[in-house]
Amino acid sequence: PLEQGAQAHRGSRSLADMEVKLETAPVDKRFTNTNQARHCYAYYNAYFQCMYENNEDESACFELKRRYSSLCPTKWTETWNEQREAGTYAGPVPGEPPLRGKH
């Protein structure tokens, strides 16, 4: 009986025949912290700025390193570290004034 009602409600179309429109899900306030990419990037850069300002004293910047290590995928930080070493990192460079008006 319940199955017959469901079939009648759907009509003759099966789920396989229905067209699904894929789009980004709307904002859901229950999941405010799911995308941490911005925080990861900010903590990563803050750590290197802290290291610069504290003469490479890692103990002064430990909390920032812990935070970016917790938030950032390892592959990202490995790539950014390689870019820093090669001088090709696109993010802020400690000791240089931040670029204004560039996005």
Short mmCIF file of N, CA, C and O in Angstrom, two decimals:
data_model
loop_
_atom_site.label_atom_id
_atom_site.label_comp_id
_atom_site.label_asym_id
_atom_site.label_seq_id
_atom_site.Cartn_x
_atom_site.Cartn_y
_atom_site.Cartn_z
N PRO A 1 0.82 -1.20 0.00
CA PRO A 1 0.00 0.00 0.00
C PRO A 1 0.87 1.26 0.00
O PRO A 1 0.62 2.16 -0.76
N LEU A 2 1.85 1.34 0.90
CA LEU A 2 2.70 2.52 0.94
C LEU A 2 3.50 2.63 -0.35
O LEU A 2 3.67 3.71 -0.90
N GLU A 3 4.00 1.51 -0.84
CA GLU A 3 4.77 1.49 -2.08
C GLU A 3 3.92 1.96 -3.26
O GLU A 3 4.37 2.70 -4.11
N GLN A 4 2.66 1.55 -3.28
CA GLN A 4 1.78 1.97 -4.36
C GLN A 4 1.56 3.48 -4.32
O GLN A 4 1.54 4.13 -5.35
N GLY A 5 1.42 4.03 -3.12
CA GLY A 5 1.24 5.48 -2.98
C GLY A 5 2.46 6.25 -3.45
O GLY A 5 2.35 7.27 -4.11
N ALA A 6 3.63 5.73 -3.13
CA ALA A 6 4.87 6.38 -3.56
C ALA A 6 4.99 6.33 -5.07
O ALA A 6 5.39 7.29 -5.70
N GLN A 7 4.65 5.19 -5.66
CA GLN A 7 4.72 5.04 -7.11
C GLN A 7 3.73 5.99 -7.79
O GLN A 7 4.05 6.63 -8.77
N ALA A 8 2.56 6.12 -7.22
CA ALA A 8 1.56 7.01 -7.80
C ALA A 8 2.02 8.45 -7.69
O ALA A 8 1.81 9.26 -8.59
N HIS A 9 2.68 8.80 -6.58
CA HIS A 9 3.16 10.17 -6.38
C HIS A 9 4.25 10.52 -7.39
O HIS A 9 4.30 11.62 -7.91
N ARG A 10 5.13 9.58 -7.67
CA ARG A 10 6.22 9.81 -8.62
C ARG A 10 5.72 9.79 -10.05
O ARG A 10 6.39 10.27 -10.94
N GLY A 11 4.60 9.20 -10.27
CA GLY A 11 4.12 9.05 -11.63
C GLY A 11 4.86 7.90 -12.27
O GLY A 11 5.28 6.94 -11.61
N SER A 12 5.08 7.98 -13.55
CA SER A 12 5.73 6.88 -14.25
C SER A 12 7.24 7.07 -14.34
O SER A 12 7.94 6.24 -14.88
N ARG A 13 7.78 8.17 -13.83
CA ARG A 13 9.22 8.43 -13.89
C ARG A 13 9.94 7.73 -12.76
O ARG A 13 9.53 7.80 -11.62
N SER A 14 11.04 7.08 -13.06
CA SER A 14 11.86 6.46 -12.02
C SER A 14 12.94 7.47 -11.60
O SER A 14 13.16 8.48 -12.27
N LEU A 15 13.63 7.18 -10.49
CA LEU A 15 14.70 8.07 -10.04
C LEU A 15 15.80 8.21 -11.08
O LEU A 15 16.41 9.26 -11.23
N ALA A 16 16.06 7.14 -11.82
CA ALA A 16 17.10 7.16 -12.85
C ALA A 16 16.75 8.10 -13.99
O ALA A 16 17.62 8.64 -14.65
N ASP A 17 15.45 8.31 -14.22
CA ASP A 17 15.00 9.18 -15.30
C ASP A 17 15.00 10.66 -14.92
O ASP A 17 14.94 11.52 -15.79
N MET A 18 15.04 10.95 -13.64
CA MET A 18 14.97 12.33 -13.19
C MET A 18 16.28 13.05 -13.45
O MET A 18 17.35 12.50 -13.22
N GLU A 19 16.19 14.29 -13.92
CA GLU A 19 17.39 15.08 -14.17
C GLU A 19 17.77 15.79 -12.88
O GLU A 19 16.94 16.41 -12.22
N VAL A 20 19.05 15.69 -12.50
CA VAL A 20 19.54 16.32 -11.28
C VAL A 20 20.40 17.51 -11.68
O VAL A 20 21.34 17.37 -12.44
N LYS A 21 20.05 18.67 -11.14
CA LYS A 21 20.83 19.87 -11.39
C LYS A 21 21.85 20.01 -10.27
O LYS A 21 21.49 20.13 -9.10
N LEU A 22 23.14 19.95 -10.61
CA LEU A 22 24.20 20.07 -9.62
C LEU A 22 24.56 21.53 -9.42
O LEU A 22 24.75 22.28 -10.36
N GLU A 23 24.61 21.94 -8.17
CA GLU A 23 25.00 23.30 -7.82
C GLU A 23 25.54 23.31 -6.40
O GLU A 23 25.36 22.36 -5.65
N THR A 24 26.23 24.38 -6.04
CA THR A 24 26.78 24.51 -4.69
C THR A 24 25.64 24.56 -3.68
O THR A 24 24.65 25.24 -3.89
N ALA A 25 25.83 23.84 -2.60
CA ALA A 25 24.82 23.85 -1.54
C ALA A 25 24.75 25.23 -0.91
O ALA A 25 25.75 25.93 -0.81
N PRO A 26 23.57 25.64 -0.48
CA PRO A 26 23.46 26.95 0.16
C PRO A 26 24.18 26.96 1.51
O PRO A 26 24.47 25.92 2.08
N VAL A 27 24.44 28.15 2.02
CA VAL A 27 25.11 28.30 3.32
C VAL A 27 24.23 27.66 4.39
O VAL A 27 23.02 27.86 4.42
N ASP A 28 24.86 26.89 5.25
CA ASP A 28 24.15 26.24 6.35
C ASP A 28 24.84 26.65 7.64
O ASP A 28 26.00 26.30 7.86
N LYS A 29 24.16 27.41 8.48
CA LYS A 29 24.77 27.95 9.69
C LYS A 29 25.21 26.86 10.66
O LYS A 29 25.97 27.13 11.57
N ARG A 30 24.76 25.64 10.46
CA ARG A 30 25.21 24.55 11.33
C ARG A 30 26.65 24.17 11.04
O ARG A 30 27.32 23.56 11.85
N PHE A 31 27.17 24.52 9.86
CA PHE A 31 28.51 24.11 9.44
C PHE A 31 29.36 25.33 9.13
O PHE A 31 29.89 25.49 8.05
N THR A 32 29.54 26.20 10.10
CA THR A 32 30.26 27.45 9.86
C THR A 32 31.77 27.26 9.73
O THR A 32 32.44 28.11 9.18
N ASN A 33 32.32 26.18 10.23
CA ASN A 33 33.77 26.02 10.24
C ASN A 33 34.26 24.92 9.32
O ASN A 33 35.33 24.37 9.52
N THR A 34 33.51 24.58 8.30
CA THR A 34 33.94 23.47 7.46
C THR A 34 35.10 23.84 6.54
O THR A 34 35.97 23.03 6.31
N ASN A 35 35.13 25.04 5.99
CA ASN A 35 36.21 25.42 5.10
C ASN A 35 37.20 26.29 5.88
O ASN A 35 36.93 27.45 6.16
N GLN A 36 38.34 25.73 6.17
CA GLN A 36 39.35 26.42 6.97
C GLN A 36 40.52 26.92 6.13
O GLN A 36 41.55 27.31 6.67
N ALA A 37 40.38 26.95 4.82
CA ALA A 37 41.50 27.33 3.95
C ALA A 37 42.00 28.73 4.26
O ALA A 37 43.21 28.96 4.32
N ARG A 38 41.11 29.68 4.47
CA ARG A 38 41.51 31.06 4.76
C ARG A 38 42.29 31.13 6.07
O ARG A 38 43.30 31.82 6.18
N HIS A 39 41.82 30.40 7.07
CA HIS A 39 42.50 30.40 8.37
C HIS A 39 43.86 29.71 8.26
O HIS A 39 44.84 30.16 8.87
N CYS A 40 43.92 28.63 7.52
CA CYS A 40 45.18 27.92 7.29
C CYS A 40 46.21 28.88 6.70
O CYS A 40 47.32 29.01 7.22
N TYR A 41 45.84 29.56 5.64
CA TYR A 41 46.74 30.48 4.95
C TYR A 41 47.17 31.63 5.87
O TYR A 41 48.35 32.00 5.91
N ALA A 42 46.24 32.16 6.62
CA ALA A 42 46.56 33.28 7.52
C ALA A 42 47.53 32.85 8.61
O ALA A 42 48.50 33.57 8.91
N TYR A 43 47.30 31.69 9.22
CA TYR A 43 48.21 31.22 10.28
C TYR A 43 49.58 30.87 9.73
O TYR A 43 50.60 31.11 10.37
N TYR A 44 49.61 30.28 8.53
CA TYR A 44 50.89 29.94 7.90
C TYR A 44 51.73 31.21 7.71
O TYR A 44 52.89 31.28 8.09
N ASN A 45 51.12 32.24 7.14
CA ASN A 45 51.84 33.49 6.91
C ASN A 45 52.18 34.20 8.21
O ASN A 45 53.26 34.78 8.34
N ALA A 46 51.27 34.15 9.18
CA ALA A 46 51.53 34.78 10.48
C ALA A 46 52.73 34.12 11.18
O ALA A 46 53.53 34.79 11.84
N TYR A 47 52.85 32.82 11.02
CA TYR A 47 53.98 32.10 11.62
C TYR A 47 55.31 32.63 11.07
O TYR A 47 56.23 32.94 11.83
N PHE A 48 55.40 32.77 9.76
CA PHE A 48 56.66 33.23 9.17
C PHE A 48 56.92 34.69 9.49
O PHE A 48 58.08 35.10 9.66
N GLN A 49 55.87 35.49 9.61
CA GLN A 49 56.06 36.88 10.03
C GLN A 49 56.57 36.91 11.48
O GLN A 49 57.46 37.68 11.82
N CYS A 50 55.99 36.07 12.33
CA CYS A 50 56.42 35.98 13.73
C CYS A 50 57.88 35.56 13.82
O CYS A 50 58.66 36.12 14.59
N MET A 51 58.26 34.57 13.02
CA MET A 51 59.65 34.11 13.02
C MET A 51 60.59 35.25 12.62
O MET A 51 61.65 35.43 13.21
N TYR A 52 60.19 36.03 11.64
CA TYR A 52 61.00 37.16 11.20
C TYR A 52 61.13 38.19 12.32
O TYR A 52 62.23 38.68 12.61
N GLU A 53 60.02 38.51 12.95
CA GLU A 53 60.01 39.53 13.99
C GLU A 53 60.72 39.08 15.27
O GLU A 53 61.14 39.91 16.06
N ASN A 54 60.85 37.77 15.47
CA ASN A 54 61.47 37.23 16.68
C ASN A 54 62.81 36.56 16.40
O ASN A 54 63.22 35.65 17.14
N ASN A 55 63.49 36.98 15.35
CA ASN A 55 64.83 36.47 15.02
C ASN A 55 64.89 34.95 14.99
O ASN A 55 65.78 34.33 15.57
N GLU A 56 63.90 34.36 14.31
CA GLU A 56 63.84 32.90 14.12
C GLU A 56 63.69 32.12 15.43
O GLU A 56 64.04 30.94 15.50
N ASP A 57 63.18 32.75 16.47
CA ASP A 57 62.95 32.09 17.75
C ASP A 57 61.64 31.31 17.67
O ASP A 57 60.56 31.85 17.83
N GLU A 58 61.76 30.01 17.41
CA GLU A 58 60.57 29.19 17.19
C GLU A 58 59.68 29.08 18.42
O GLU A 58 58.47 28.94 18.30
N SER A 59 60.25 29.19 19.61
CA SER A 59 59.43 29.08 20.82
C SER A 59 58.43 30.24 20.91
O SER A 59 57.33 30.07 21.44
N ALA A 60 58.77 31.41 20.37
CA ALA A 60 57.87 32.56 20.39
C ALA A 60 56.70 32.38 19.42
O ALA A 60 55.67 33.02 19.58
N CYS A 61 56.87 31.51 18.45
CA CYS A 61 55.87 31.37 17.38
C CYS A 61 55.23 29.98 17.35
O CYS A 61 54.52 29.64 16.41
N PHE A 62 55.50 29.21 18.38
CA PHE A 62 55.04 27.81 18.41
C PHE A 62 53.53 27.68 18.20
O PHE A 62 53.07 26.82 17.46
N GLU A 63 52.75 28.54 18.86
CA GLU A 63 51.29 28.43 18.77
C GLU A 63 50.80 28.64 17.34
O GLU A 63 49.89 27.94 16.88
N LEU A 64 51.40 29.57 16.62
CA LEU A 64 51.01 29.79 15.22
C LEU A 64 51.35 28.57 14.36
O LEU A 64 50.57 28.17 13.50
N LYS A 65 52.51 27.98 14.62
CA LYS A 65 52.89 26.78 13.86
C LYS A 65 51.94 25.63 14.17
O LYS A 65 51.54 24.90 13.28
N ARG A 66 51.57 25.49 15.43
CA ARG A 66 50.64 24.44 15.82
C ARG A 66 49.31 24.63 15.11
O ARG A 66 48.71 23.68 14.61
N ARG A 67 48.86 25.87 15.04
CA ARG A 67 47.57 26.14 14.40
C ARG A 67 47.60 25.86 12.91
O ARG A 67 46.71 25.23 12.37
N TYR A 68 48.63 26.36 12.20
CA TYR A 68 48.64 26.10 10.76
C TYR A 68 48.88 24.63 10.47
O TYR A 68 48.32 24.08 9.52
N SER A 69 49.66 23.97 11.31
CA SER A 69 49.89 22.54 11.11
C SER A 69 48.61 21.74 11.31
O SER A 69 48.40 20.71 10.66
N SER A 70 47.77 22.22 12.20
CA SER A 70 46.50 21.55 12.47
C SER A 70 45.49 21.79 11.34
O SER A 70 44.73 20.90 10.97
N LEU A 71 45.48 22.99 10.78
CA LEU A 71 44.46 23.36 9.79
C LEU A 71 44.84 23.03 8.35
O LEU A 71 43.98 22.70 7.54
N CYS A 72 46.11 23.13 8.01
CA CYS A 72 46.54 23.03 6.61
C CYS A 72 46.84 21.59 6.20
O CYS A 72 47.50 20.86 6.94
N PRO A 73 46.41 21.22 5.00
CA PRO A 73 46.85 19.93 4.46
C PRO A 73 48.37 19.93 4.30
O PRO A 73 48.96 20.94 3.90
N THR A 74 49.00 18.83 4.61
CA THR A 74 50.46 18.72 4.54
C THR A 74 50.98 19.08 3.15
O THR A 74 52.00 19.75 3.02
N LYS A 75 50.27 18.66 2.12
CA LYS A 75 50.71 18.94 0.75
C LYS A 75 50.80 20.44 0.50
O LYS A 75 51.71 20.91 -0.17
N TRP A 76 49.86 21.21 1.04
CA TRP A 76 49.90 22.66 0.86
C TRP A 76 51.15 23.25 1.50
O TRP A 76 51.86 24.03 0.88
N THR A 77 51.40 22.88 2.76
CA THR A 77 52.55 23.49 3.45
C THR A 77 53.87 23.03 2.82
O THR A 77 54.80 23.82 2.75
N GLU A 78 53.92 21.79 2.36
CA GLU A 78 55.13 21.33 1.67
C GLU A 78 55.37 22.15 0.40
O GLU A 78 56.48 22.58 0.13
N THR A 79 54.31 22.39 -0.35
CA THR A 79 54.42 23.19 -1.58
C THR A 79 54.83 24.62 -1.26
O THR A 79 55.72 25.18 -1.90
N TRP A 80 54.18 25.22 -0.26
CA TRP A 80 54.52 26.60 0.11
C TRP A 80 55.95 26.70 0.61
O TRP A 80 56.67 27.66 0.28
N ASN A 81 56.41 25.71 1.38
CA ASN A 81 57.80 25.72 1.86
C ASN A 81 58.77 25.62 0.69
O ASN A 81 59.79 26.33 0.67
N GLU A 82 58.47 24.78 -0.28
CA GLU A 82 59.32 24.67 -1.47
C GLU A 82 59.35 25.99 -2.24
O GLU A 82 60.40 26.43 -2.71
N GLN A 83 58.18 26.64 -2.35
CA GLN A 83 58.11 27.92 -3.04
C GLN A 83 58.89 28.99 -2.29
O GLN A 83 59.56 29.82 -2.91
N ARG A 84 58.83 28.98 -0.96
CA ARG A 84 59.59 29.95 -0.16
C ARG A 84 61.09 29.78 -0.43
O ARG A 84 61.81 30.76 -0.60
N GLU A 85 61.52 28.52 -0.42
CA GLU A 85 62.94 28.25 -0.66
C GLU A 85 63.38 28.68 -2.05
O GLU A 85 64.49 29.16 -2.24
N ALA A 86 62.48 28.52 -3.03
CA ALA A 86 62.81 28.88 -4.42
C ALA A 86 62.59 30.36 -4.71
O ALA A 86 62.94 30.84 -5.79
N GLY A 87 61.99 31.09 -3.74
CA GLY A 87 61.71 32.51 -3.95
C GLY A 87 60.51 32.76 -4.85
O GLY A 87 60.38 33.85 -5.42
N THR A 88 59.64 31.78 -4.98
CA THR A 88 58.47 31.92 -5.86
C THR A 88 57.15 31.93 -5.11
O THR A 88 56.09 31.88 -5.73
N TYR A 89 57.19 32.00 -3.79
CA TYR A 89 55.96 31.99 -2.98
C TYR A 89 55.17 33.26 -3.27
O TYR A 89 55.70 34.37 -3.20
N ALA A 90 53.89 33.10 -3.58
CA ALA A 90 53.05 34.24 -3.96
C ALA A 90 52.49 34.99 -2.77
O ALA A 90 51.96 36.09 -2.92
N GLY A 91 52.60 34.43 -1.59
CA GLY A 91 52.06 35.08 -0.39
C GLY A 91 53.00 36.16 0.13
O GLY A 91 54.04 36.45 -0.46
N PRO A 92 52.62 36.76 1.25
CA PRO A 92 53.46 37.82 1.83
C PRO A 92 54.82 37.28 2.27
O PRO A 92 54.93 36.16 2.73
N VAL A 93 55.82 38.11 2.09
CA VAL A 93 57.19 37.74 2.48
C VAL A 93 57.56 38.57 3.70
O VAL A 93 57.52 39.80 3.65
N PRO A 94 57.90 37.91 4.82
CA PRO A 94 58.27 38.66 6.03
C PRO A 94 59.40 39.63 5.75
O PRO A 94 60.35 39.32 5.04
N GLY A 95 59.26 40.83 6.30
CA GLY A 95 60.28 41.85 6.12
C GLY A 95 60.02 42.77 4.95
O GLY A 95 60.63 43.82 4.83
N GLU A 96 59.12 42.39 4.06
CA GLU A 96 58.76 43.24 2.94
C GLU A 96 57.41 43.87 3.25
O GLU A 96 56.53 43.22 3.84
N PRO A 97 57.20 45.12 2.87
CA PRO A 97 55.91 45.74 3.14
C PRO A 97 54.82 45.03 2.34
O PRO A 97 55.07 44.57 1.23
N PRO A 98 53.63 44.89 2.92
CA PRO A 98 52.55 44.23 2.20
C PRO A 98 52.14 45.04 0.97
O PRO A 98 52.22 46.26 0.97
N LEU A 99 51.75 44.34 -0.07
CA LEU A 99 51.28 44.99 -1.28
C LEU A 99 49.89 45.55 -1.03
O LEU A 99 49.01 44.85 -0.54
N ARG A 100 49.68 46.78 -1.34
CA ARG A 100 48.37 47.41 -1.14
C ARG A 100 47.66 47.52 -2.49
O ARG A 100 48.28 47.85 -3.51
N GLY A 101 46.37 47.23 -2.48
CA GLY A 101 45.58 47.38 -3.68
C GLY A 101 45.75 46.27 -4.70
O GLY A 101 45.20 46.32 -5.77
N LYS A 102 46.51 45.25 -4.38
CA LYS A 102 46.69 44.11 -5.29
C LYS A 102 45.84 42.97 -4.80
O LYS A 102 45.82 42.63 -3.63
N HIS A 103 45.11 42.34 -5.70
CA HIS A 103 44.26 41.20 -5.33
C HIS A 103 44.58 40.04 -6.21
O HIS A 103 44.76 40.08 -7.33
#
